[in-house]
Amino acid sequence: MAVKKTAATDAAADAGDPAAVTGVTFADSAYTSRSLFLQAGDDLRELKVLAGRVTVQADDDEALAFLGGHADLQRLDC
């Protein structure tokens, strides 16, 4: 059975890391709230859109590629 990872579990795993990694935020033009699922082998990762935004860590190349290729999402550069 696949293990579902969430942004919260990913953040908890990184909480002990003293070198904080910055986040990258995407705006969702279609929904203000939804879950996006990224398949990684047998695992699923849930990326939650809240208030029309989804944020992932800047060093998460897999999630950045997934979100960057999504038609409804636009990367916000701050």
Tab-separated table of N, CA and C in Angstrom:
chain	number	residue	atom	x	y	z
A	1	MET	N	0.843	-1.182	0.000
A	1	MET	CA	0.000	0.000	0.000
A	1	MET	C	0.885	1.242	0.000
A	2	ALA	N	0.478	2.240	-0.737
A	2	ALA	CA	1.256	3.467	-0.840
A	2	ALA	C	1.134	4.297	0.430
A	3	VAL	N	2.216	4.953	0.782
A	3	VAL	CA	2.224	5.843	1.938
A	3	VAL	C	2.000	7.253	1.434
A	4	LYS	N	1.025	7.920	2.002
A	4	LYS	CA	0.719	9.284	1.573
A	4	LYS	C	1.539	10.260	2.391
A	5	LYS	N	2.326	11.062	1.699
A	5	LYS	CA	3.108	12.102	2.345
A	5	LYS	C	2.365	13.412	2.198
A	6	THR	N	2.493	14.277	3.160
A	6	THR	CA	1.858	15.592	3.097
A	6	THR	C	2.904	16.664	3.315
A	7	ALA	N	2.528	17.873	3.056
A	7	ALA	CA	3.432	18.994	3.298
A	7	ALA	C	3.802	19.059	4.774
A	8	ALA	N	2.855	18.699	5.644
A	8	ALA	CA	3.123	18.730	7.081
A	8	ALA	C	4.161	17.692	7.474
A	9	THR	N	4.081	16.489	6.898
A	9	THR	CA	5.067	15.469	7.246
A	9	THR	C	6.427	15.807	6.653
A	10	ASP	N	6.435	16.395	5.459
A	10	ASP	CA	7.698	16.828	4.868
A	10	ASP	C	8.339	17.908	5.726
A	11	ALA	N	7.545	18.855	6.203
A	11	ALA	CA	8.064	19.937	7.043
A	11	ALA	C	8.556	19.389	8.375
A	12	ALA	N	7.852	18.416	8.935
A	12	ALA	CA	8.258	17.821	10.199
A	12	ALA	C	9.588	17.092	10.053
A	13	ALA	N	9.795	16.458	8.923
A	13	ALA	CA	11.049	15.750	8.687
A	13	ALA	C	12.217	16.723	8.584
A	14	ASP	N	11.943	17.919	8.080
A	14	ASP	CA	12.988	18.912	7.905
A	14	ASP	C	13.145	19.838	9.112
A	15	ALA	N	12.286	19.691	10.109
A	15	ALA	CA	12.294	20.615	11.249
A	15	ALA	C	13.617	20.596	11.996
A	16	GLY	N	14.303	19.473	12.023
A	16	GLY	CA	15.573	19.382	12.728
A	16	GLY	C	16.746	19.921	11.944
A	17	ASP	N	16.534	20.301	10.713
A	17	ASP	CA	17.593	20.807	9.846
A	17	ASP	C	17.877	22.264	10.191
A	18	PRO	N	19.084	22.576	10.653
A	18	PRO	CA	19.397	23.953	11.028
A	18	PRO	C	19.467	24.899	9.842
A	19	ALA	N	19.753	24.389	8.656
A	19	ALA	CA	19.813	25.237	7.464
A	19	ALA	C	18.417	25.314	6.869
A	20	ALA	N	17.681	26.345	7.222
A	20	ALA	CA	16.306	26.490	6.744
A	20	ALA	C	16.305	26.752	5.243
A	21	VAL	N	15.438	26.048	4.547
A	21	VAL	CA	15.309	26.202	3.106
A	21	VAL	C	14.097	27.087	2.836
A	22	THR	N	14.260	28.030	1.927
A	22	THR	CA	13.161	28.937	1.625
A	22	THR	C	12.097	28.238	0.788
A	23	GLY	N	10.896	28.786	0.789
A	23	GLY	CA	9.794	28.207	0.043
A	23	GLY	C	9.543	28.933	-1.266
A	24	VAL	N	8.913	28.220	-2.180
A	24	VAL	CA	8.498	28.770	-3.462
A	24	VAL	C	6.983	28.626	-3.515
A	25	THR	N	6.293	29.714	-3.819
A	25	THR	CA	4.837	29.730	-3.815
A	25	THR	C	4.292	29.841	-5.229
A	26	PHE	N	3.214	29.096	-5.472
A	26	PHE	CA	2.495	29.134	-6.738
A	26	PHE	C	1.069	29.594	-6.468
A	27	ALA	N	0.518	30.402	-7.371
A	27	ALA	CA	-0.874	30.842	-7.289
A	27	ALA	C	-1.719	29.923	-8.167
A	28	ASP	N	-2.855	29.496	-7.650
A	28	ASP	CA	-3.781	28.636	-8.378
A	28	ASP	C	-4.884	29.509	-8.970
A	29	SER	N	-4.978	29.541	-10.280
A	29	SER	CA	-5.964	30.394	-10.946
A	29	SER	C	-7.338	29.738	-11.059
A	30	ALA	N	-7.452	28.463	-10.733
A	30	ALA	CA	-8.720	27.761	-10.887
A	30	ALA	C	-9.437	27.500	-9.560
A	31	TYR	N	-8.681	27.234	-8.497
A	31	TYR	CA	-9.284	26.853	-7.221
A	31	TYR	C	-8.624	27.601	-6.067
A	32	THR	N	-9.403	27.844	-5.012
A	32	THR	CA	-8.831	28.425	-3.802
A	32	THR	C	-8.446	27.343	-2.811
A	33	SER	N	-9.002	26.144	-2.984
A	33	SER	CA	-8.696	25.040	-2.086
A	33	SER	C	-8.825	23.723	-2.843
A	34	ARG	N	-7.762	22.938	-2.845
A	34	ARG	CA	-7.773	21.598	-3.438
A	34	ARG	C	-6.496	20.884	-3.076
A	35	SER	N	-6.460	19.598	-3.348
A	35	SER	CA	-5.259	18.797	-3.143
A	35	SER	C	-4.741	18.332	-4.493
A	36	LEU	N	-3.449	18.469	-4.688
A	36	LEU	CA	-2.771	17.963	-5.878
A	36	LEU	C	-1.908	16.792	-5.436
A	37	PHE	N	-1.898	15.724	-6.233
A	37	PHE	CA	-1.152	14.540	-5.849
A	37	PHE	C	-0.036	14.281	-6.846
A	38	LEU	N	1.150	14.136	-6.315
A	38	LEU	CA	2.356	13.878	-7.093
A	38	LEU	C	2.765	12.435	-6.852
A	39	GLN	N	2.830	11.637	-7.912
A	39	GLN	CA	3.215	10.231	-7.793
A	39	GLN	C	4.727	10.124	-7.862
A	40	ALA	N	5.301	9.479	-6.862
A	40	ALA	CA	6.742	9.237	-6.813
A	40	ALA	C	6.944	7.754	-6.527
A	41	GLY	N	7.077	6.963	-7.579
A	41	GLY	CA	7.173	5.518	-7.401
A	41	GLY	C	5.855	4.973	-6.895
A	42	ASP	N	5.901	4.261	-5.771
A	42	ASP	CA	4.682	3.723	-5.167
A	42	ASP	C	4.053	4.698	-4.187
A	43	ASP	N	4.704	5.811	-3.930
A	43	ASP	CA	4.222	6.788	-2.956
A	43	ASP	C	3.439	7.905	-3.636
A	44	LEU	N	2.540	8.508	-2.869
A	44	LEU	CA	1.827	9.698	-3.304
A	44	LEU	C	2.187	10.839	-2.365
A	45	ARG	N	2.420	11.997	-2.941
A	45	ARG	CA	2.644	13.197	-2.135
A	45	ARG	C	1.478	14.126	-2.359
A	46	GLU	N	0.917	14.628	-1.285
A	46	GLU	CA	-0.194	15.557	-1.372
A	46	GLU	C	0.335	16.977	-1.218
A	47	LEU	N	-0.010	17.811	-2.169
A	47	LEU	CA	0.347	19.228	-2.122
A	47	LEU	C	-0.964	19.986	-2.018
A	48	LYS	N	-1.176	20.686	-0.907
A	48	LYS	CA	-2.453	21.340	-0.643
A	48	LYS	C	-2.442	22.798	-1.091
A	49	VAL	N	-3.473	23.156	-1.834
A	49	VAL	CA	-3.721	24.542	-2.214
A	49	VAL	C	-4.643	25.123	-1.152
A	50	LEU	N	-4.192	26.164	-0.491
A	50	LEU	CA	-4.981	26.853	0.527
A	50	LEU	C	-4.980	28.340	0.203
A	51	ALA	N	-6.151	28.949	0.214
A	51	ALA	CA	-6.303	30.367	-0.119
A	51	ALA	C	-5.682	30.683	-1.489
A	52	GLY	N	-5.805	29.732	-2.419
A	52	GLY	CA	-5.310	29.954	-3.768
A	52	GLY	C	-3.808	29.882	-3.919
A	53	ARG	N	-3.115	29.338	-2.918
A	53	ARG	CA	-1.646	29.259	-2.941
A	53	ARG	C	-1.178	27.876	-2.505
A	54	VAL	N	-0.074	27.445	-3.083
A	54	VAL	CA	0.603	26.220	-2.647
A	54	VAL	C	2.089	26.544	-2.579
A	55	THR	N	2.733	26.142	-1.486
A	55	THR	CA	4.152	26.444	-1.280
A	55	THR	C	4.926	25.153	-1.064
A	56	VAL	N	6.070	25.057	-1.720
A	56	VAL	CA	6.981	23.925	-1.532
A	56	VAL	C	8.370	24.483	-1.259
A	57	GLN	N	9.236	23.653	-0.746
A	57	GLN	CA	10.594	24.099	-0.453
A	57	GLN	C	11.371	24.294	-1.748
A	58	ALA	N	12.237	25.272	-1.753
A	58	ALA	CA	12.988	25.651	-2.948
A	58	ALA	C	13.908	24.545	-3.448
A	59	ASP	N	14.285	23.613	-2.594
A	59	ASP	CA	15.175	22.528	-3.019
A	59	ASP	C	14.413	21.263	-3.411
A	60	ASP	N	13.085	21.325	-3.499
A	60	ASP	CA	12.251	20.185	-3.863
A	60	ASP	C	12.031	20.195	-5.380
A	61	ASP	N	13.031	19.717	-6.115
A	61	ASP	CA	13.004	19.772	-7.576
A	61	ASP	C	11.815	19.027	-8.175
A	62	GLU	N	11.450	17.893	-7.591
A	62	GLU	CA	10.338	17.096	-8.104
A	62	GLU	C	9.017	17.874	-8.019
A	63	ALA	N	8.750	18.469	-6.861
A	63	ALA	CA	7.519	19.238	-6.676
A	63	ALA	C	7.528	20.501	-7.536
A	64	LEU	N	8.677	21.161	-7.644
A	64	LEU	CA	8.772	22.366	-8.473
A	64	LEU	C	8.480	22.065	-9.941
A	65	ALA	N	8.991	20.941	-10.435
A	65	ALA	CA	8.736	20.557	-11.821
A	65	ALA	C	7.256	20.230	-12.022
A	66	PHE	N	6.665	19.525	-11.071
A	66	PHE	CA	5.246	19.164	-11.139
A	66	PHE	C	4.364	20.408	-11.141
A	67	LEU	N	4.593	21.296	-10.191
A	67	LEU	CA	3.777	22.502	-10.085
A	67	LEU	C	4.023	23.454	-11.253
A	68	GLY	N	5.280	23.558	-11.680
A	68	GLY	CA	5.624	24.441	-12.794
A	68	GLY	C	5.014	24.004	-14.109
A	69	GLY	N	4.739	22.720	-14.256
A	69	GLY	CA	4.147	22.202	-15.479
A	69	GLY	C	2.625	22.162	-15.448
A	70	HIS	N	2.024	22.590	-14.336
A	70	HIS	CA	0.569	22.556	-14.189
A	70	HIS	C	-0.040	23.812	-14.818
A	71	ALA	N	-1.036	23.633	-15.671
A	71	ALA	CA	-1.630	24.746	-16.424
A	71	ALA	C	-2.313	25.787	-15.540
A	72	ASP	N	-2.838	25.381	-14.382
A	72	ASP	CA	-3.573	26.306	-13.516
A	72	ASP	C	-2.694	27.050	-12.525
A	73	LEU	N	-1.417	26.734	-12.470
A	73	LEU	CA	-0.536	27.310	-11.463
A	73	LEU	C	0.484	28.255	-12.081
A	74	GLN	N	0.727	29.340	-11.361
A	74	GLN	CA	1.737	30.315	-11.791
A	74	GLN	C	2.678	30.580	-10.638
A	75	ARG	N	3.967	30.449	-10.891
A	75	ARG	CA	4.970	30.695	-9.865
A	75	ARG	C	5.013	32.170	-9.507
A	76	LEU	N	5.020	32.440	-8.207
A	76	LEU	CA	5.108	33.816	-7.719
A	76	LEU	C	6.539	34.087	-7.283
A	77	ASP	N	7.164	35.079	-7.874
A	77	ASP	CA	8.528	35.448	-7.505
A	77	ASP	C	8.436	36.664	-6.591
A	78	CYS	N	8.888	36.491	-5.363
A	78	CYS	CA	8.830	37.587	-4.391
A	78	CYS	C	10.202	38.168	-4.165
